[in-house]
Tab-separated table of C-alpha atoms and ligand atoms in Angstrom:
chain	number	residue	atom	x	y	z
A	95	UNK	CA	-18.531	8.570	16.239
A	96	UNK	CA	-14.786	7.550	15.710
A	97	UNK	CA	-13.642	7.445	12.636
A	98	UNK	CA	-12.118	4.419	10.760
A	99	UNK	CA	-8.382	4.526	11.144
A	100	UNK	CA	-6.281	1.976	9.530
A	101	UNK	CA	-2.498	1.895	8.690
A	102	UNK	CA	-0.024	-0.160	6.871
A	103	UNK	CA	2.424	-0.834	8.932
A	104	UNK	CA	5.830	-0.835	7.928
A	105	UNK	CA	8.217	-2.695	10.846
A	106	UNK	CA	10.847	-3.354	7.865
A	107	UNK	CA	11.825	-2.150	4.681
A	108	UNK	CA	14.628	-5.174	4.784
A	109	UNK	CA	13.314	-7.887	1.612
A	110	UNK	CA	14.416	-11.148	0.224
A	111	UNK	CA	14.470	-10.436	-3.174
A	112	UNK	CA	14.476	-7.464	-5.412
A	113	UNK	CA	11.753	-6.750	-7.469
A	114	UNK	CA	11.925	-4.789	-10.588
A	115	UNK	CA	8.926	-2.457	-10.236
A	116	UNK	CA	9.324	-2.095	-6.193
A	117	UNK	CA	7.304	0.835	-4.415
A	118	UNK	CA	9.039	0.285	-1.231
A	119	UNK	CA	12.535	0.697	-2.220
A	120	UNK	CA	14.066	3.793	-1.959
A	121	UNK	CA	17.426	3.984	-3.980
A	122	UNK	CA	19.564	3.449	-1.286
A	123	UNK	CA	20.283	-0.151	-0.466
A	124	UNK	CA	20.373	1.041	3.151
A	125	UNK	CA	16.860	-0.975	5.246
A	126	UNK	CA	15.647	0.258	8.055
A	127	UNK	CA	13.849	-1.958	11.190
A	128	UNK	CA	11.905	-0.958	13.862
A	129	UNK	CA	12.695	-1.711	17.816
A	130	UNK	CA	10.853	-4.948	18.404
A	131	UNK	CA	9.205	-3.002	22.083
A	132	UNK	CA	8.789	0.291	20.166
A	133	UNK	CA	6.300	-1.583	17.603
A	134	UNK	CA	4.420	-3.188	20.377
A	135	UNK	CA	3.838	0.093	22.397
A	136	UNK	CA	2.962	1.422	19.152
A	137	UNK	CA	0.274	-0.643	18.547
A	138	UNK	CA	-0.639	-0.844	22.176
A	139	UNK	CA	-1.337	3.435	22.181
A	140	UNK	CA	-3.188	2.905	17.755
A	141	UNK	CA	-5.688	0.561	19.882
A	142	UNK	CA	-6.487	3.462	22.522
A	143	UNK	CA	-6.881	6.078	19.387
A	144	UNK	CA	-9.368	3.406	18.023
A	145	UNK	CA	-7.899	2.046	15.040
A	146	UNK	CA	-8.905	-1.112	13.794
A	147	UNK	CA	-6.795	-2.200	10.746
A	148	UNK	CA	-3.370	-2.880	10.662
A	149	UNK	CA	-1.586	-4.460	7.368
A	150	UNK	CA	2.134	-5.243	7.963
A	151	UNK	CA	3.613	-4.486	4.854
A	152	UNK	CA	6.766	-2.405	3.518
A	153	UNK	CA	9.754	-4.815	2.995
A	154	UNK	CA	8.853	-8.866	3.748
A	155	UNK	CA	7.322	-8.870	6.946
A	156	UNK	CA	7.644	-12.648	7.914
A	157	UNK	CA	11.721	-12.118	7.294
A	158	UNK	CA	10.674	-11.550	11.380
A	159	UNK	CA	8.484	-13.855	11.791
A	160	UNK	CA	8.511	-14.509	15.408
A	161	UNK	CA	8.174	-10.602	15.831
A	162	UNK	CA	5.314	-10.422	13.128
A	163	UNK	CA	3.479	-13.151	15.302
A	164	UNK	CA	3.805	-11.221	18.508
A	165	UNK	CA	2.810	-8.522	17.053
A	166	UNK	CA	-0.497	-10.057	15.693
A	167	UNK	CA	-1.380	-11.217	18.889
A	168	UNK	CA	-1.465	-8.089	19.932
A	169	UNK	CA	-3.440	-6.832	17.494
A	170	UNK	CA	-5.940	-9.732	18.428
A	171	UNK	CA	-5.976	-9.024	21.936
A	172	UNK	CA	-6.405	-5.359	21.289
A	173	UNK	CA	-9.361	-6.067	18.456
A	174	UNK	CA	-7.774	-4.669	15.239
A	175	UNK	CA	-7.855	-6.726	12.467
A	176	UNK	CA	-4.539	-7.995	11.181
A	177	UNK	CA	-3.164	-8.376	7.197
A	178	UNK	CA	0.471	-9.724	6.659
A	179	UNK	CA	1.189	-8.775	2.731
A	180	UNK	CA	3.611	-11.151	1.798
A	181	UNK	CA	5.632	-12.292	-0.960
A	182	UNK	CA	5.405	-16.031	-0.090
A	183	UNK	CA	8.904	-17.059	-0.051
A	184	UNK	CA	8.637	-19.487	2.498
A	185	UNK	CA	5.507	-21.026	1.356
A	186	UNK	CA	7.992	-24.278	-0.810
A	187	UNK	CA	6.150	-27.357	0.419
A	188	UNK	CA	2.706	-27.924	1.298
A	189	UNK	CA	4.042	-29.418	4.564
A	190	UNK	CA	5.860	-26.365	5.627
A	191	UNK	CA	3.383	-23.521	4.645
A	192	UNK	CA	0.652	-25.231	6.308
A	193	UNK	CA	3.031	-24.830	9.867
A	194	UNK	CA	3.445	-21.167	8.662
A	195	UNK	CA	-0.407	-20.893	8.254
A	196	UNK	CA	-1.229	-22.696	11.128
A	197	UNK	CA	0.838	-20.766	13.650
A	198	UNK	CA	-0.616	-17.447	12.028
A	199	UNK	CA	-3.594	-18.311	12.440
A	200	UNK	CA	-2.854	-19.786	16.002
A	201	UNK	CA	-1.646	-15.908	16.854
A	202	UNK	CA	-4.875	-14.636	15.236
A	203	UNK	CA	-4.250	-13.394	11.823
A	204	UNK	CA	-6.741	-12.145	9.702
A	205	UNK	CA	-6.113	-12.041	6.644
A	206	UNK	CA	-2.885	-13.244	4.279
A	207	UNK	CA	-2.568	-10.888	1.110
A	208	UNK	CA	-0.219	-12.665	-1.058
A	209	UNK	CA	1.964	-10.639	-3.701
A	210	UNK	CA	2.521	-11.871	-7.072
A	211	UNK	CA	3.296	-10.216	-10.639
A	212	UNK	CA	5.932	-11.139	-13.438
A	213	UNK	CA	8.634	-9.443	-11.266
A	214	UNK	CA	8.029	-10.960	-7.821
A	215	UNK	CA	8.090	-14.439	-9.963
A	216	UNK	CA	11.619	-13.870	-11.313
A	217	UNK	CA	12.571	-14.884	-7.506
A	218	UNK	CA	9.152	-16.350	-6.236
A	219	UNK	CA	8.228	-19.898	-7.757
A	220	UNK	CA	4.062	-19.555	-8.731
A	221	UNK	CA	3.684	-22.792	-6.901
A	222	UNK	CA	4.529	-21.224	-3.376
A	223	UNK	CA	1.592	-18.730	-4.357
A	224	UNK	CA	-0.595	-21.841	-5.192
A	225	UNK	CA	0.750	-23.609	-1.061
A	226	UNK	CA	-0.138	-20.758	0.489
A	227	UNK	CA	-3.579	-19.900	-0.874
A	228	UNK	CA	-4.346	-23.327	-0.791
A	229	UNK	CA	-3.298	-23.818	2.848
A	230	UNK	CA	-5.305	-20.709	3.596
A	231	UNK	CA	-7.962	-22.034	2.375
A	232	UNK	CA	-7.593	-25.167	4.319
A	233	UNK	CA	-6.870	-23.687	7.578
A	234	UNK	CA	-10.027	-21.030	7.159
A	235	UNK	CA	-7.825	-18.186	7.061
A	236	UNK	CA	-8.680	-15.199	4.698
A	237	UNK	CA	-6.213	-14.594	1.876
A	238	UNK	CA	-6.453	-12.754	-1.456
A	239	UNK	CA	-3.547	-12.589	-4.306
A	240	UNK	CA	-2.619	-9.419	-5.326
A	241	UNK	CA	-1.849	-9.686	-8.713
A	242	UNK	CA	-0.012	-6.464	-9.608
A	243	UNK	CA	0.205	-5.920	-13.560
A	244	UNK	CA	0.873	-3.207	-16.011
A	245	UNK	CA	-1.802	-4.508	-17.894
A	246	UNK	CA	0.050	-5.689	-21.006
A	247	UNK	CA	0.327	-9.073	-22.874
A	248	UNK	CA	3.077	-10.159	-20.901
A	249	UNK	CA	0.793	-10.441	-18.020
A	250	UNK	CA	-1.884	-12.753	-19.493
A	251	UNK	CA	0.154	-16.143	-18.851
A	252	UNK	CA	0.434	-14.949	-14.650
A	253	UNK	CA	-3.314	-14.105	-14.395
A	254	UNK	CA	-4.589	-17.911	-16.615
A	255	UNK	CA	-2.060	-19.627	-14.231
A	256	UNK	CA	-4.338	-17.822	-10.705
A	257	UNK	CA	-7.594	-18.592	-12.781
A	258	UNK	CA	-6.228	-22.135	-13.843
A	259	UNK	CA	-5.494	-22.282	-9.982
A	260	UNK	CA	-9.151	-20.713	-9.266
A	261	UNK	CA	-7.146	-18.609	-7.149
A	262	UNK	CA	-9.101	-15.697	-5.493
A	263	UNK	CA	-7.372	-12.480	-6.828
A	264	UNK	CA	-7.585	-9.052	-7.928
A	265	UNK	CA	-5.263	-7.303	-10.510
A	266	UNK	CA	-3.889	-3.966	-9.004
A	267	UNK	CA	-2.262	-1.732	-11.046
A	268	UNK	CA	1.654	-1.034	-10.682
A	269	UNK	CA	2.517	2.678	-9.154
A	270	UNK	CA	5.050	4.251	-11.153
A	271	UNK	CA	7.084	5.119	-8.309
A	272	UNK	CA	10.119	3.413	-6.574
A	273	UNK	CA	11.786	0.917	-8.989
A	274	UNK	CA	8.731	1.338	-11.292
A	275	UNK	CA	9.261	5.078	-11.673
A	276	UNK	CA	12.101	4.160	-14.580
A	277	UNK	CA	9.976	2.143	-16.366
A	278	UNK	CA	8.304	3.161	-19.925
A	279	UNK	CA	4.461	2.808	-19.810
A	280	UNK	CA	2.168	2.895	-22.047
A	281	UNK	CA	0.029	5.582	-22.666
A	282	UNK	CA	-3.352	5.302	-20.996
A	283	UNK	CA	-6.880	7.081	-22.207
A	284	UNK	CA	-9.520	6.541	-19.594
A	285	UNK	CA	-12.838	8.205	-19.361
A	286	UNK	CA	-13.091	10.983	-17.251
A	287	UNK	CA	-13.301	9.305	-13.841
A	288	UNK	CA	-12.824	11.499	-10.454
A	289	UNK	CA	-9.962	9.857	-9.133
A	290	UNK	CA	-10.673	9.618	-5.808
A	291	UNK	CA	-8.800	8.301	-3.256
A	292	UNK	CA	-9.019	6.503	0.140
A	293	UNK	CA	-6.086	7.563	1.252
A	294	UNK	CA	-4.521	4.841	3.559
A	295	UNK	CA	-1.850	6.128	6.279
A	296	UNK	CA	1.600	4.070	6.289
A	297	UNK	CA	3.951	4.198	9.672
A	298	UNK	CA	8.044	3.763	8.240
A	299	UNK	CA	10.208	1.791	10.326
A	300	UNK	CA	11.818	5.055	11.288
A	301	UNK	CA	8.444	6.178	12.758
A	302	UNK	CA	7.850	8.649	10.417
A	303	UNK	CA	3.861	9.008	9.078
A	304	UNK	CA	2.360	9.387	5.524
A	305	UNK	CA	-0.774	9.854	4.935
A	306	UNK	CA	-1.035	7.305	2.504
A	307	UNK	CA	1.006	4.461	1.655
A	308	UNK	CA	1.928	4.750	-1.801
A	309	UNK	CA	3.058	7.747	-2.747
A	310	UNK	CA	4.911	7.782	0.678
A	311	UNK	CA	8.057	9.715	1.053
A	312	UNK	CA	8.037	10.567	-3.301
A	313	UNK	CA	6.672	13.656	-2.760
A	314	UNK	CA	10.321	15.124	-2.523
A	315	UNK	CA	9.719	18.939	-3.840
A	316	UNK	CA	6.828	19.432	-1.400
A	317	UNK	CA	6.614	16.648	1.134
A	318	UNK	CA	3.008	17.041	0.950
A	319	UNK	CA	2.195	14.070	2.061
A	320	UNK	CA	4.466	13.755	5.153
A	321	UNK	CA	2.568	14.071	8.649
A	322	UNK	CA	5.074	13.660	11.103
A	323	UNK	CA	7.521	11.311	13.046
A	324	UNK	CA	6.298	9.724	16.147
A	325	UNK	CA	9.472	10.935	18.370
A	326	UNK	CA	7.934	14.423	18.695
A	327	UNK	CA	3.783	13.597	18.192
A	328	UNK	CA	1.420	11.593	19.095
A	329	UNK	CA	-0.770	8.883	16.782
A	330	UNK	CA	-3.517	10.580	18.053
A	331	UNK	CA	-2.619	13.614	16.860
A	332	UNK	CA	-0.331	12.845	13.419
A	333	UNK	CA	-4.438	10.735	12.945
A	334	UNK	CA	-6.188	13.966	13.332
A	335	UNK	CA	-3.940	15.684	11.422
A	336	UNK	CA	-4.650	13.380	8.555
A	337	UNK	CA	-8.472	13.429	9.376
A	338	UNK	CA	-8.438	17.119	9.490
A	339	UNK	CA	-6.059	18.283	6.254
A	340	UNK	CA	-8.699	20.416	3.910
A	341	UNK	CA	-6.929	18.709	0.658
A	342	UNK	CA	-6.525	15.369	1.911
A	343	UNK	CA	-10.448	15.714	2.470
A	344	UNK	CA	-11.123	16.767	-0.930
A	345	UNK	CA	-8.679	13.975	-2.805
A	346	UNK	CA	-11.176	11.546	-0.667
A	347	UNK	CA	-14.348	13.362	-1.901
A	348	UNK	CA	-14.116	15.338	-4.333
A	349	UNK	CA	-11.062	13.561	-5.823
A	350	UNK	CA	-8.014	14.278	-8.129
A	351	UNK	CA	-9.778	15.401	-11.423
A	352	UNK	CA	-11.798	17.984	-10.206
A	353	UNK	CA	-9.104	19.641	-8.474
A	354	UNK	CA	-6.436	19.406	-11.900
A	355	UNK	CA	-9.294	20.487	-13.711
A	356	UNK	CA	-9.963	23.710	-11.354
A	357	UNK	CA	-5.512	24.129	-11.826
A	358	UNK	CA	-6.414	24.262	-15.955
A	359	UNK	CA	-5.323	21.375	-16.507
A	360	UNK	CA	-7.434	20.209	-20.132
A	361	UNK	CA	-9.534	17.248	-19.960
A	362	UNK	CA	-7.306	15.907	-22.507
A	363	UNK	CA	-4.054	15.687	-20.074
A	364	UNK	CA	-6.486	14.403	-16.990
A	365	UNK	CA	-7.754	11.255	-18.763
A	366	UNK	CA	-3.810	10.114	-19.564
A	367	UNK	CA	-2.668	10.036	-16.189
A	368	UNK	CA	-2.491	7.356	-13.313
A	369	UNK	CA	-4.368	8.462	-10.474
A	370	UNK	CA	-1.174	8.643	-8.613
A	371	UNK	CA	0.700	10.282	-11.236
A	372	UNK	CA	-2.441	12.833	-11.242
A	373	UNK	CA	-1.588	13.183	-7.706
A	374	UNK	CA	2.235	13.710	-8.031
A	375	UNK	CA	1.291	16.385	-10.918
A	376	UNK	CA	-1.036	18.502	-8.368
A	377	UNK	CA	0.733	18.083	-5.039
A	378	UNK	CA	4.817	18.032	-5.923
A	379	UNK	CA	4.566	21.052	-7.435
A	380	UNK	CA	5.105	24.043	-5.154
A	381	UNK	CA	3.428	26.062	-7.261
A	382	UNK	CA	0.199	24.022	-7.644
A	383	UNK	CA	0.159	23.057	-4.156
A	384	UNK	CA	-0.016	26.587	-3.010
A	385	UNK	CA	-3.142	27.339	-5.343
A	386	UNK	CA	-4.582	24.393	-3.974
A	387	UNK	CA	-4.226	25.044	-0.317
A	388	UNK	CA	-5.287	29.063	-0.983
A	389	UNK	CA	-8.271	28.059	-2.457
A	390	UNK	CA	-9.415	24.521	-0.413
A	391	UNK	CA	-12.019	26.097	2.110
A	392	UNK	CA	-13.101	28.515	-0.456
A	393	UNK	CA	-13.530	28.214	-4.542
A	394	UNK	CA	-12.392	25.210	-4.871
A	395	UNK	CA	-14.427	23.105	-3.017
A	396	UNK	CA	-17.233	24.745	-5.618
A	397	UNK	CA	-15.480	24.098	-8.445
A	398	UNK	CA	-17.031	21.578	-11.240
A	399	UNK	CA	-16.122	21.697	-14.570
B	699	SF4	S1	7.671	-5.525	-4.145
B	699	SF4	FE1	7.554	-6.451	-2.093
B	699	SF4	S2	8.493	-8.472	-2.365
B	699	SF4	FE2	9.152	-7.226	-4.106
B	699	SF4	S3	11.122	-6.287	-3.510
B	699	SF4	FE3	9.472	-4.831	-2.958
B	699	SF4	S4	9.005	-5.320	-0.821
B	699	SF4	FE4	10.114	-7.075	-1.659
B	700	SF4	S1	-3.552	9.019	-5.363
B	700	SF4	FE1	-2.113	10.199	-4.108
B	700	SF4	S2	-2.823	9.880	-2.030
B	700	SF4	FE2	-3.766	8.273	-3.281
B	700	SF4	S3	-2.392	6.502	-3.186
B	700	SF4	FE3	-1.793	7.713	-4.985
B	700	SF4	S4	-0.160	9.080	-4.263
B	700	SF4	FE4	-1.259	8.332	-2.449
């Protein structure tokens, strides 16, 4: 049986506005774009290695929106499901977001993930959110709001006005990388959860593959979760490569607390980290890293504390 491959795609980093607690930016102001025929043959040769899901994400994808809609046709004429996650900057009038939605839709979209937190909002009006869920809704296109938060006070106003709004959303935590990595955070105390993680791969507009989309390039000391750049392999194999990694498989299964708890790391330290700060602890650490990879086919895939 194949396995499920999906990928967030990134054909821009180039965005409209600059959000305070931004993932994708890097801290040069430098954006990168992929060739238009490159991103099609791409996608052309992730439908022959079977892969089904493909978000276009990274900067603001519908900045290229004619390209965006070519390349969701594609997608529908190859049979992988299609997500645009978009900030909604275009969505200003009811008139002109349902054209938007319409001629996604037309081109065979899938599903419309719609960004919004107190720092997309600074440039974002809430009511473009409100057009394009609601025009969504009208068309019969699936969307969802991601409502990214750092869980404080400030947030509670943002997350009445999508109930208010009956809004279909989910909160989603911010990543304290990118922008975000400056920022003070609170200090968190969960129970003693595993931490696993799904691990979604994410294609740069340089053609360089991570094997997931978050963490990305942060990984600086170790580059543990680089796979490759598409000049010199193939999807195929940078996939496989991903499939295959022994440590990749156990932050899927046996997840990120068992394996800083095998490092010594005291229960007390696990449960006050992010899962992806967990992650950056255990992977960009040469040291670590080389325990981890000694000991994945052997004791440490025994380990429970
Ligand atoms: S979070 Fe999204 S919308 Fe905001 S600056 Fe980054 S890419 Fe742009
Ligand atoms: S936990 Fe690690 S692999 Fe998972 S999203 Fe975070 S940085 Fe990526």
């Amino acid at each position: 049986m194949n396995p499920v491959r999906q990928i967030a795609f990134g054909y821009s980093t180039q965005c409209n506005i600059r959000c305070g607690h931004c993932v994708a930016a890097d801290a040069s102001p430098e954006t990168a774009k992929m060739d238009f025929g490159r991103a099609r043959d791409i996608i052309q040769e992730m439908a022959h290695c079977h892969v089904t899901g493909i978000s276009f994400t990274a900067g603001e994808p519908l900045l290229f929106f004619d390209d965006i809609c070519k390349l969701v046709q594609l997608c529908r004429e190859n049979g992988i499901y299609s997500r645009i996650v978009t900030n909604g900057y275009w969505a200003k009038t009811r008139e002109h977001t349902d054209r938007i939605v319409s001629e996604l839709m037309s081109n065979g979209l899938s599903q419309l993930r719609l960004s919004y937190s107190r720092w997309h909002q600074q440039y974002i009006s809430r009511e473009n959110i409100v057009h394009a869920a609601l025009s969504s809704q009208k068309h019969g296109l699936d969307y969802f709001v991601s409502f990214i938060t750092d869980f404080s006070k400030k947030d509670d106003s943002f997350e009445k006005f999508l109930r208010d709004h009956h809004l279909k959303f989910f909160p989603e935590p911010v990543i304290y990388f990118g922008r975000a990595g400056e920022f003070d955070r609170q200090r968190v105390s969960t129970d003693y959860r595993p931490n696993v993680c799904s691990m979604n791969p994410y294609l740069s507009p340089e053609l360089d593959m991570f094997a997931c989309c978050d963490g990305a390039s942060r990984f600086s000391k170790t580059h543990f979760l680089y796979l490759g750049n598409l000049c010199n392999n193939s999807i195929e194999a940078l996939f496989q490569k991903c499939e295959t990694h022994a440590l990749y498989h156990l932050i899927r299964t046996m997840g990120l607390t068992n394996m800083a708890s095998y490092l010594g790391f005291r229960a007390r330290e696990i449960v006050q980290y992010r899962r992806c700060e967990l992650c950056e602890k255990l992977f960009n650490s040469k040291e670590n890293l080389s325990i981890l990879t000694k000991s994945a086919t052997s004791d440490l895939i025994n380990w429970r504390r």
